[in-house]
Each structure stands twice: as structure tokens, then as C-alpha cells.
N, CA, C and O atoms as a Maestro MAE file, in Angstrom:
{
 s_m_m2io_version
 :::
 2.0.0
}

f_m_ct {
 s_m_title
 :::
 protein
 m_atom[244] {
  # First column is atom index #
  i_m_mmod_type
  r_m_x_coord
  r_m_y_coord
  r_m_z_coord
  i_m_residue_number
  s_m_chain_name
  s_m_pdb_residue_name
  s_m_pdb_atom_name
  i_m_atomic_number
  :::
  1 25 35.272 -64.013 -15.378 1 A "UNK " " N  " 7
  2 3 34.546 -64.156 -16.633 1 A "UNK " " CA " 6
  3 2 34.588 -62.842 -17.398 1 A "UNK " " C  " 6
  4 15 35.436 -62.677 -18.275 1 A "UNK " " O  " 8
  5 25 33.720 -61.926 -17.099 2 A "UNK " " N  " 7
  6 3 33.700 -60.635 -17.781 2 A "UNK " " CA " 6
  7 2 34.312 -59.581 -16.885 2 A "UNK " " C  " 6
  8 15 34.218 -59.655 -15.660 2 A "UNK " " O  " 8
  9 25 34.936 -58.605 -17.506 3 A "UNK " " N  " 7
  10 3 35.509 -57.503 -16.733 3 A "UNK " " CA " 6
  11 2 34.440 -56.437 -16.568 3 A "UNK " " C  " 6
  12 15 34.142 -55.701 -17.509 3 A "UNK " " O  " 8
  13 25 33.869 -56.352 -15.389 4 A "UNK " " N  " 7
  14 3 32.762 -55.439 -15.138 4 A "UNK " " CA " 6
  15 2 33.229 -54.136 -14.509 4 A "UNK " " C  " 6
  16 15 32.416 -53.392 -13.959 4 A "UNK " " O  " 8
  17 25 34.522 -53.847 -14.580 5 A "UNK " " N  " 7
  18 3 35.011 -52.589 -14.035 5 A "UNK " " CA " 6
  19 2 34.490 -51.406 -14.844 5 A "UNK " " C  " 6
  20 15 34.264 -50.328 -14.295 5 A "UNK " " O  " 8
  21 25 34.300 -51.606 -16.146 6 A "UNK " " N  " 7
  22 3 33.745 -50.559 -16.989 6 A "UNK " " CA " 6
  23 2 32.232 -50.648 -16.915 6 A "UNK " " C  " 6
  24 15 31.637 -51.544 -17.512 6 A "UNK " " O  " 8
  25 25 31.600 -49.733 -16.192 7 A "UNK " " N  " 7
  26 3 30.169 -49.785 -15.931 7 A "UNK " " CA " 6
  27 2 29.411 -48.849 -16.862 7 A "UNK " " C  " 6
  28 15 28.610 -48.037 -16.398 7 A "UNK " " O  " 8
  29 25 29.653 -48.951 -18.194 8 A "UNK " " N  " 7
  30 3 29.016 -48.043 -19.128 8 A "UNK " " CA " 6
  31 2 27.689 -48.551 -19.643 8 A "UNK " " C  " 6
  32 15 27.006 -47.827 -20.367 8 A "UNK " " O  " 8
  33 25 27.292 -49.777 -19.299 9 A "UNK " " N  " 7
  34 3 26.021 -50.323 -19.775 9 A "UNK " " CA " 6
  35 2 24.835 -49.634 -19.130 9 A "UNK " " C  " 6
  36 15 24.964 -48.983 -18.093 9 A "UNK " " O  " 8
  37 25 23.684 -49.786 -19.754 10 A "UNK " " N  " 7
  38 3 22.496 -49.128 -19.238 10 A "UNK " " CA " 6
  39 2 21.717 -50.009 -18.288 10 A "UNK " " C  " 6
  40 15 20.898 -49.500 -17.523 10 A "UNK " " O  " 8
  41 25 21.939 -51.293 -18.306 11 A "UNK " " N  " 7
  42 3 21.295 -52.180 -17.347 11 A "UNK " " CA " 6
  43 2 20.013 -52.799 -17.832 11 A "UNK " " C  " 6
  44 15 19.867 -54.019 -17.752 11 A "UNK " " O  " 8
  45 25 19.084 -52.029 -18.327 12 A "UNK " " N  " 7
  46 3 17.832 -52.562 -18.820 12 A "UNK " " CA " 6
  47 2 16.771 -52.720 -17.759 12 A "UNK " " C  " 6
  48 15 15.699 -53.253 -18.046 12 A "UNK " " O  " 8
  49 25 17.027 -52.280 -16.554 13 A "UNK " " N  " 7
  50 3 16.035 -52.389 -15.487 13 A "UNK " " CA " 6
  51 2 15.081 -51.213 -15.542 13 A "UNK " " C  " 6
  52 15 15.478 -50.089 -15.849 13 A "UNK " " O  " 8
  53 25 13.842 -51.477 -15.245 14 A "UNK " " N  " 7
  54 3 12.880 -50.386 -15.147 14 A "UNK " " CA " 6
  55 2 13.235 -49.539 -13.936 14 A "UNK " " C  " 6
  56 15 13.789 -50.048 -12.962 14 A "UNK " " O  " 8
  57 25 12.927 -48.278 -13.988 15 A "UNK " " N  " 7
  58 3 13.305 -47.356 -12.911 15 A "UNK " " CA " 6
  59 2 12.761 -47.814 -11.561 15 A "UNK " " C  " 6
  60 15 13.407 -47.594 -10.537 15 A "UNK " " O  " 8
  61 25 11.594 -48.442 -11.537 16 A "UNK " " N  " 7
  62 3 11.007 -48.902 -10.292 16 A "UNK " " CA " 6
  63 2 11.710 -50.096 -9.698 16 A "UNK " " C  " 6
  64 15 11.557 -50.361 -8.506 16 A "UNK " " O  " 8
  65 25 12.483 -50.834 -10.490 17 A "UNK " " N  " 7
  66 3 13.177 -52.015 -10.004 17 A "UNK " " CA " 6
  67 2 14.526 -51.689 -9.378 17 A "UNK " " C  " 6
  68 15 15.037 -52.485 -8.590 17 A "UNK " " O  " 8
  69 25 15.104 -50.570 -9.697 18 A "UNK " " N  " 7
  70 3 16.442 -50.242 -9.210 18 A "UNK " " CA " 6
  71 2 16.418 -49.966 -7.724 18 A "UNK " " C  " 6
  72 15 15.479 -49.363 -7.205 18 A "UNK " " O  " 8
  73 25 17.443 -50.405 -7.055 19 A "UNK " " N  " 7
  74 3 17.535 -50.231 -5.608 19 A "UNK " " CA " 6
  75 2 17.904 -48.789 -5.291 19 A "UNK " " C  " 6
  76 15 18.746 -48.193 -5.963 19 A "UNK " " O  " 8
  77 25 17.273 -48.234 -4.271 20 A "UNK " " N  " 7
  78 3 17.561 -46.872 -3.850 20 A "UNK " " CA " 6
  79 2 18.900 -46.802 -3.124 20 A "UNK " " C  " 6
  80 15 19.533 -45.747 -3.096 20 A "UNK " " O  " 8
  81 25 19.331 -47.898 -2.544 21 A "UNK " " N  " 7
  82 3 20.603 -47.939 -1.827 21 A "UNK " " CA " 6
  83 2 20.966 -49.369 -1.494 21 A "UNK " " C  " 6
  84 15 20.214 -50.289 -1.818 21 A "UNK " " O  " 8
  85 25 22.098 -49.573 -0.857 22 A "UNK " " N  " 7
  86 3 22.535 -50.921 -0.511 22 A "UNK " " CA " 6
  87 2 21.528 -51.621 0.383 22 A "UNK " " C  " 6
  88 15 20.760 -50.923 1.044 22 A "UNK " " O  " 8
  89 25 21.470 -52.909 0.455 23 A "UNK " " N  " 7
  90 3 22.394 -53.839 -0.176 23 A "UNK " " CA " 6
  91 2 21.978 -54.155 -1.614 23 A "UNK " " C  " 6
  92 15 20.802 -54.387 -1.895 23 A "UNK " " O  " 8
  93 25 22.943 -54.161 -2.502 24 A "UNK " " N  " 7
  94 3 22.717 -54.507 -3.893 24 A "UNK " " CA " 6
  95 2 23.018 -55.990 -4.099 24 A "UNK " " C  " 6
  96 15 23.876 -56.565 -3.429 24 A "UNK " " O  " 8
  97 25 22.299 -56.591 -5.037 25 A "UNK " " N  " 7
  98 3 22.563 -57.984 -5.382 25 A "UNK " " CA " 6
  99 2 23.859 -58.058 -6.186 25 A "UNK " " C  " 6
  100 15 24.208 -57.110 -6.888 25 A "UNK " " O  " 8
  101 25 24.569 -59.174 -6.087 26 A "UNK " " N  " 7
  102 3 25.781 -59.389 -6.869 26 A "UNK " " CA " 6
  103 2 25.420 -60.045 -8.190 26 A "UNK " " C  " 6
  104 15 24.480 -60.837 -8.259 26 A "UNK " " O  " 8
  105 25 26.166 -59.716 -9.242 27 A "UNK " " N  " 7
  106 3 25.992 -60.323 -10.563 27 A "UNK " " CA " 6
  107 2 26.300 -61.816 -10.449 27 A "UNK " " C  " 6
  108 15 27.302 -62.197 -9.845 27 A "UNK " " O  " 8
  109 25 25.453 -62.654 -11.021 28 A "UNK " " N  " 7
  110 3 25.655 -64.099 -10.931 28 A "UNK " " CA " 6
  111 2 26.784 -64.573 -11.847 28 A "UNK " " C  " 6
  112 15 27.264 -65.696 -11.690 28 A "UNK " " O  " 8
  113 25 27.217 -63.747 -12.799 29 A "UNK " " N  " 7
  114 3 28.288 -64.153 -13.698 29 A "UNK " " CA " 6
  115 2 29.669 -63.680 -13.245 29 A "UNK " " C  " 6
  116 15 30.631 -64.448 -13.270 29 A "UNK " " O  " 8
  117 25 29.767 -62.408 -12.829 30 A "UNK " " N  " 7
  118 3 31.093 -61.876 -12.494 30 A "UNK " " CA " 6
  119 2 31.236 -61.451 -11.038 30 A "UNK " " C  " 6
  120 15 32.354 -61.216 -10.580 30 A "UNK " " O  " 8
  121 25 30.125 -61.346 -10.295 31 A "UNK " " N  " 7
  122 3 30.188 -60.991 -8.888 31 A "UNK " " CA " 6
  123 2 30.184 -59.501 -8.591 31 A "UNK " " C  " 6
  124 15 30.228 -59.109 -7.425 31 A "UNK " " O  " 8
  125 25 30.132 -58.659 -9.622 32 A "UNK " " N  " 7
  126 3 30.093 -57.201 -9.408 32 A "UNK " " CA " 6
  127 2 28.728 -56.796 -8.857 32 A "UNK " " C  " 6
  128 15 27.738 -57.483 -9.108 32 A "UNK " " O  " 8
  129 25 28.657 -55.699 -8.115 33 A "UNK " " N  " 7
  130 3 27.352 -55.228 -7.628 33 A "UNK " " CA " 6
  131 2 26.461 -54.826 -8.805 33 A "UNK " " C  " 6
  132 15 26.946 -54.320 -9.817 33 A "UNK " " O  " 8
  133 25 25.171 -55.052 -8.664 34 A "UNK " " N  " 7
  134 3 24.217 -54.697 -9.706 34 A "UNK " " CA " 6
  135 2 23.414 -53.486 -9.283 34 A "UNK " " C  " 6
  136 15 23.667 -52.901 -8.231 34 A "UNK " " O  " 8
  137 25 22.439 -53.109 -10.108 35 A "UNK " " N  " 7
  138 3 21.532 -51.996 -9.801 35 A "UNK " " CA " 6
  139 2 20.300 -52.491 -9.054 35 A "UNK " " C  " 6
  140 15 19.433 -51.695 -8.694 35 A "UNK " " O  " 8
  141 25 20.214 -53.782 -8.820 36 A "UNK " " N  " 7
  142 3 19.022 -54.384 -8.233 36 A "UNK " " CA " 6
  143 2 19.182 -54.618 -6.737 36 A "UNK " " C  " 6
  144 15 20.294 -54.841 -6.258 36 A "UNK " " O  " 8
  145 25 18.081 -54.568 -6.000 37 A "UNK " " N  " 7
  146 3 18.163 -54.853 -4.564 37 A "UNK " " CA " 6
  147 2 18.483 -56.326 -4.331 37 A "UNK " " C  " 6
  148 15 18.174 -57.172 -5.170 37 A "UNK " " O  " 8
  149 25 19.091 -56.626 -3.212 38 A "UNK " " N  " 7
  150 3 19.440 -58.008 -2.881 38 A "UNK " " CA " 6
  151 2 18.200 -58.877 -2.724 38 A "UNK " " C  " 6
  152 15 18.286 -60.098 -2.857 38 A "UNK " " O  " 8
  153 25 17.048 -58.273 -2.445 39 A "UNK " " N  " 7
  154 3 15.817 -59.043 -2.253 39 A "UNK " " CA " 6
  155 2 15.129 -59.399 -3.570 39 A "UNK " " C  " 6
  156 15 14.123 -60.108 -3.551 39 A "UNK " " O  " 8
  157 25 15.637 -58.933 -4.710 40 A "UNK " " N  " 7
  158 3 15.013 -59.209 -6.008 40 A "UNK " " CA " 6
  159 2 15.167 -60.700 -6.346 40 A "UNK " " C  " 6
  160 15 16.273 -61.236 -6.276 40 A "UNK " " O  " 8
  161 25 14.067 -61.370 -6.713 41 A "UNK " " N  " 7
  162 3 14.165 -62.785 -7.066 41 A "UNK " " CA " 6
  163 2 14.781 -62.970 -8.455 41 A "UNK " " C  " 6
  164 15 14.754 -62.065 -9.289 41 A "UNK " " O  " 8
  165 25 15.325 -64.140 -8.677 42 A "UNK " " N  " 7
  166 3 15.867 -64.479 -9.988 42 A "UNK " " CA " 6
  167 2 17.343 -64.156 -10.103 42 A "UNK " " C  " 6
  168 15 17.966 -63.662 -9.163 42 A "UNK " " O  " 8
  169 25 17.894 -64.448 -11.284 43 A "UNK " " N  " 7
  170 3 19.303 -64.202 -11.552 43 A "UNK " " CA " 6
  171 2 19.516 -62.728 -11.856 43 A "UNK " " C  " 6
  172 15 18.865 -62.177 -12.744 43 A "UNK " " O  " 8
  173 25 20.413 -62.093 -11.134 44 A "UNK " " N  " 7
  174 3 20.702 -60.683 -11.349 44 A "UNK " " CA " 6
  175 2 22.022 -60.532 -12.080 44 A "UNK " " C  " 6
  176 15 22.984 -61.245 -11.792 44 A "UNK " " O  " 8
  177 25 22.070 -59.603 -13.027 45 A "UNK " " N  " 7
  178 3 23.265 -59.341 -13.808 45 A "UNK " " CA " 6
  179 2 23.630 -57.867 -13.696 45 A "UNK " " C  " 6
  180 15 22.757 -57.004 -13.598 45 A "UNK " " O  " 8
  181 25 24.938 -57.587 -13.712 46 A "UNK " " N  " 7
  182 3 25.386 -56.195 -13.743 46 A "UNK " " CA " 6
  183 2 25.111 -55.651 -15.148 46 A "UNK " " C  " 6
  184 15 24.837 -56.433 -16.058 46 A "UNK " " O  " 8
  185 25 25.176 -54.340 -15.345 47 A "UNK " " N  " 7
  186 3 24.884 -53.780 -16.667 47 A "UNK " " CA " 6
  187 2 25.746 -54.354 -17.791 47 A "UNK " " C  " 6
  188 15 25.250 -54.570 -18.897 47 A "UNK " " O  " 8
  189 25 27.017 -54.602 -17.526 48 A "UNK " " N  " 7
  190 3 27.903 -55.127 -18.568 48 A "UNK " " CA " 6
  191 2 27.502 -56.551 -18.948 48 A "UNK " " C  " 6
  192 15 27.371 -56.855 -20.134 48 A "UNK " " O  " 8
  193 25 27.307 -57.423 -17.970 49 A "UNK " " N  " 7
  194 3 26.923 -58.810 -18.255 49 A "UNK " " CA " 6
  195 2 25.522 -58.873 -18.862 49 A "UNK " " C  " 6
  196 15 25.252 -59.726 -19.708 49 A "UNK " " O  " 8
  197 25 24.630 -57.974 -18.437 50 A "UNK " " N  " 7
  198 3 23.282 -57.922 -18.993 50 A "UNK " " CA " 6
  199 2 23.337 -57.569 -20.480 50 A "UNK " " C  " 6
  200 15 22.615 -58.157 -21.285 50 A "UNK " " O  " 8
  201 25 24.181 -56.620 -20.841 51 A "UNK " " N  " 7
  202 3 24.337 -56.222 -22.232 51 A "UNK " " CA " 6
  203 2 24.931 -57.366 -23.048 51 A "UNK " " C  " 6
  204 15 24.469 -57.649 -24.154 51 A "UNK " " O  " 8
  205 25 25.963 -58.031 -22.500 52 A "UNK " " N  " 7
  206 3 26.589 -59.144 -23.214 52 A "UNK " " CA " 6
  207 2 25.607 -60.288 -23.412 52 A "UNK " " C  " 6
  208 15 25.605 -60.915 -24.472 52 A "UNK " " O  " 8
  209 25 24.777 -60.573 -22.424 53 A "UNK " " N  " 7
  210 3 23.773 -61.622 -22.537 53 A "UNK " " CA " 6
  211 2 22.747 -61.259 -23.609 53 A "UNK " " C  " 6
  212 15 22.333 -62.127 -24.377 53 A "UNK " " O  " 8
  213 25 22.335 -60.008 -23.673 54 A "UNK " " N  " 7
  214 3 21.400 -59.564 -24.705 54 A "UNK " " CA " 6
  215 2 22.000 -59.729 -26.090 54 A "UNK " " C  " 6
  216 15 21.288 -60.091 -27.027 54 A "UNK " " O  " 8
  217 25 23.294 -59.471 -26.240 55 A "UNK " " N  " 7
  218 3 23.959 -59.657 -27.530 55 A "UNK " " CA " 6
  219 2 23.992 -61.127 -27.926 55 A "UNK " " C  " 6
  220 15 23.776 -61.457 -29.092 55 A "UNK " " O  " 8
  221 25 24.260 -62.015 -26.969 56 A "UNK " " N  " 7
  222 3 24.289 -63.450 -27.267 56 A "UNK " " CA " 6
  223 2 22.911 -63.948 -27.698 56 A "UNK " " C  " 6
  224 15 22.799 -64.727 -28.645 56 A "UNK " " O  " 8
  225 25 21.866 -63.500 -27.006 57 A "UNK " " N  " 7
  226 3 20.507 -63.928 -27.325 57 A "UNK " " CA " 6
  227 2 20.089 -63.389 -28.690 57 A "UNK " " C  " 6
  228 15 19.474 -64.110 -29.475 57 A "UNK " " O  " 8
  229 25 20.414 -62.134 -28.981 58 A "UNK " " N  " 7
  230 3 20.030 -61.511 -30.238 58 A "UNK " " CA " 6
  231 2 20.687 -62.182 -31.429 58 A "UNK " " C  " 6
  232 15 20.094 -62.252 -32.505 58 A "UNK " " O  " 8
  233 25 21.895 -62.673 -31.253 59 A "UNK " " N  " 7
  234 3 22.636 -63.263 -32.372 59 A "UNK " " CA " 6
  235 2 22.478 -64.770 -32.482 59 A "UNK " " C  " 6
  236 15 23.043 -65.387 -33.385 59 A "UNK " " O  " 8
  237 25 21.719 -65.367 -31.577 60 A "UNK " " N  " 7
  238 3 21.610 -66.828 -31.589 60 A "UNK " " CA " 6
  239 2 20.496 -67.322 -32.477 60 A "UNK " " C  " 6
  240 15 20.399 -68.528 -32.705 60 A "UNK " " O  " 8
  241 25 19.662 -66.462 -32.984 61 A "UNK " " N  " 7
  242 3 18.503 -66.887 -33.768 61 A "UNK " " CA " 6
  243 2 18.807 -66.898 -35.185 61 A "UNK " " C  " 6
  244 15 17.946 -67.232 -35.999 61 A "UNK " " O  " 8
  :::
 }
 m_bond[243] {
  # First column is bond index #
  i_m_from
  i_m_to
  i_m_order
  :::
  1 1 2 1
  2 2 3 1
  3 3 4 2
  4 3 5 1
  5 5 6 1
  6 6 7 1
  7 7 8 2
  8 7 9 1
  9 9 10 1
  10 10 11 1
  11 11 12 2
  12 11 13 1
  13 13 14 1
  14 14 15 1
  15 15 16 2
  16 15 17 1
  17 17 18 1
  18 18 19 1
  19 19 20 2
  20 19 21 1
  21 21 22 1
  22 22 23 1
  23 23 24 2
  24 23 25 1
  25 25 26 1
  26 26 27 1
  27 27 28 2
  28 27 29 1
  29 29 30 1
  30 30 31 1
  31 31 32 2
  32 31 33 1
  33 33 34 1
  34 34 35 1
  35 35 36 2
  36 35 37 1
  37 37 38 1
  38 38 39 1
  39 39 40 2
  40 39 41 1
  41 41 42 1
  42 42 43 1
  43 43 44 2
  44 43 45 1
  45 45 46 1
  46 46 47 1
  47 47 48 2
  48 47 49 1
  49 49 50 1
  50 50 51 1
  51 51 52 2
  52 51 53 1
  53 53 54 1
  54 54 55 1
  55 55 56 2
  56 55 57 1
  57 57 58 1
  58 58 59 1
  59 59 60 2
  60 59 61 1
  61 61 62 1
  62 62 63 1
  63 63 64 2
  64 63 65 1
  65 65 66 1
  66 66 67 1
  67 67 68 2
  68 67 69 1
  69 69 70 1
  70 70 71 1
  71 71 72 2
  72 71 73 1
  73 73 74 1
  74 74 75 1
  75 75 76 2
  76 75 77 1
  77 77 78 1
  78 78 79 1
  79 79 80 2
  80 79 81 1
  81 81 82 1
  82 82 83 1
  83 83 84 2
  84 83 85 1
  85 85 86 1
  86 86 87 1
  87 87 88 2
  88 87 89 1
  89 89 90 1
  90 90 91 1
  91 91 92 2
  92 91 93 1
  93 93 94 1
  94 94 95 1
  95 95 96 2
  96 95 97 1
  97 97 98 1
  98 98 99 1
  99 99 100 2
  100 99 101 1
  101 101 102 1
  102 102 103 1
  103 103 104 2
  104 103 105 1
  105 105 106 1
  106 106 107 1
  107 107 108 2
  108 107 109 1
  109 109 110 1
  110 110 111 1
  111 111 112 2
  112 111 113 1
  113 113 114 1
  114 114 115 1
  115 115 116 2
  116 115 117 1
  117 117 118 1
  118 118 119 1
  119 119 120 2
  120 119 121 1
  121 121 122 1
  122 122 123 1
  123 123 124 2
  124 123 125 1
  125 125 126 1
  126 126 127 1
  127 127 128 2
  128 127 129 1
  129 129 130 1
  130 130 131 1
  131 131 132 2
  132 131 133 1
  133 133 134 1
  134 134 135 1
  135 135 136 2
  136 135 137 1
  137 137 138 1
  138 138 139 1
  139 139 140 2
  140 139 141 1
  141 141 142 1
  142 142 143 1
  143 143 144 2
  144 143 145 1
  145 145 146 1
  146 146 147 1
  147 147 148 2
  148 147 149 1
  149 149 150 1
  150 150 151 1
  151 151 152 2
  152 151 153 1
  153 153 154 1
  154 154 155 1
  155 155 156 2
  156 155 157 1
  157 157 158 1
  158 158 159 1
  159 159 160 2
  160 159 161 1
  161 161 162 1
  162 162 163 1
  163 163 164 2
  164 163 165 1
  165 165 166 1
  166 166 167 1
  167 167 168 2
  168 167 169 1
  169 169 170 1
  170 170 171 1
  171 171 172 2
  172 171 173 1
  173 173 174 1
  174 174 175 1
  175 175 176 2
  176 175 177 1
  177 177 178 1
  178 178 179 1
  179 179 180 2
  180 179 181 1
  181 181 182 1
  182 182 183 1
  183 183 184 2
  184 183 185 1
  185 185 186 1
  186 186 187 1
  187 187 188 2
  188 187 189 1
  189 189 190 1
  190 190 191 1
  191 191 192 2
  192 191 193 1
  193 193 194 1
  194 194 195 1
  195 195 196 2
  196 195 197 1
  197 197 198 1
  198 198 199 1
  199 199 200 2
  200 199 201 1
  201 201 202 1
  202 202 203 1
  203 203 204 2
  204 203 205 1
  205 205 206 1
  206 206 207 1
  207 207 208 2
  208 207 209 1
  209 209 210 1
  210 210 211 1
  211 211 212 2
  212 211 213 1
  213 213 214 1
  214 214 215 1
  215 215 216 2
  216 215 217 1
  217 217 218 1
  218 218 219 1
  219 219 220 2
  220 219 221 1
  221 221 222 1
  222 222 223 1
  223 223 224 2
  224 223 225 1
  225 225 226 1
  226 226 227 1
  227 227 228 2
  228 227 229 1
  229 229 230 1
  230 230 231 1
  231 231 232 2
  232 231 233 1
  233 233 234 1
  234 234 235 1
  235 235 236 2
  236 235 237 1
  237 237 238 1
  238 238 239 1
  239 239 240 2
  240 239 241 1
  241 241 242 1
  242 242 243 1
  243 243 244 2
  :::
 }
}
């Protein structure tokens, strides 16, 4: 789907939510590792997919 090799996005996660180390959750869209712990509930997105999703939501209204 998206090429997440370029990890220049900021992610949007609060500092307290970011995982201190592995295991990291995989992005539900592209499968790349995210900044979130694997135990985090809900759909996790890598910084690139998170940014793209924010752009889609912002432009849909």
C-alpha cells in the first residue's frame, strides 16, 4: 500500500504512549513497525500512514 521506508513523519503519539523498546506493533496498513508498543489497543499506524490518514480526514470535509 504505502511505502513506509521513508520514516520522516512525526507520528502524532504522545510521548507517554511511545514504546521504550521492542516489541513494537506493526502498522495495520503497510506492516512497518510503529512507535507504539505491541500491547497498545486499537489500530496502530506507522508515522507515514498516520500522516497520510490525517491528510485524508482533513480533506474529506
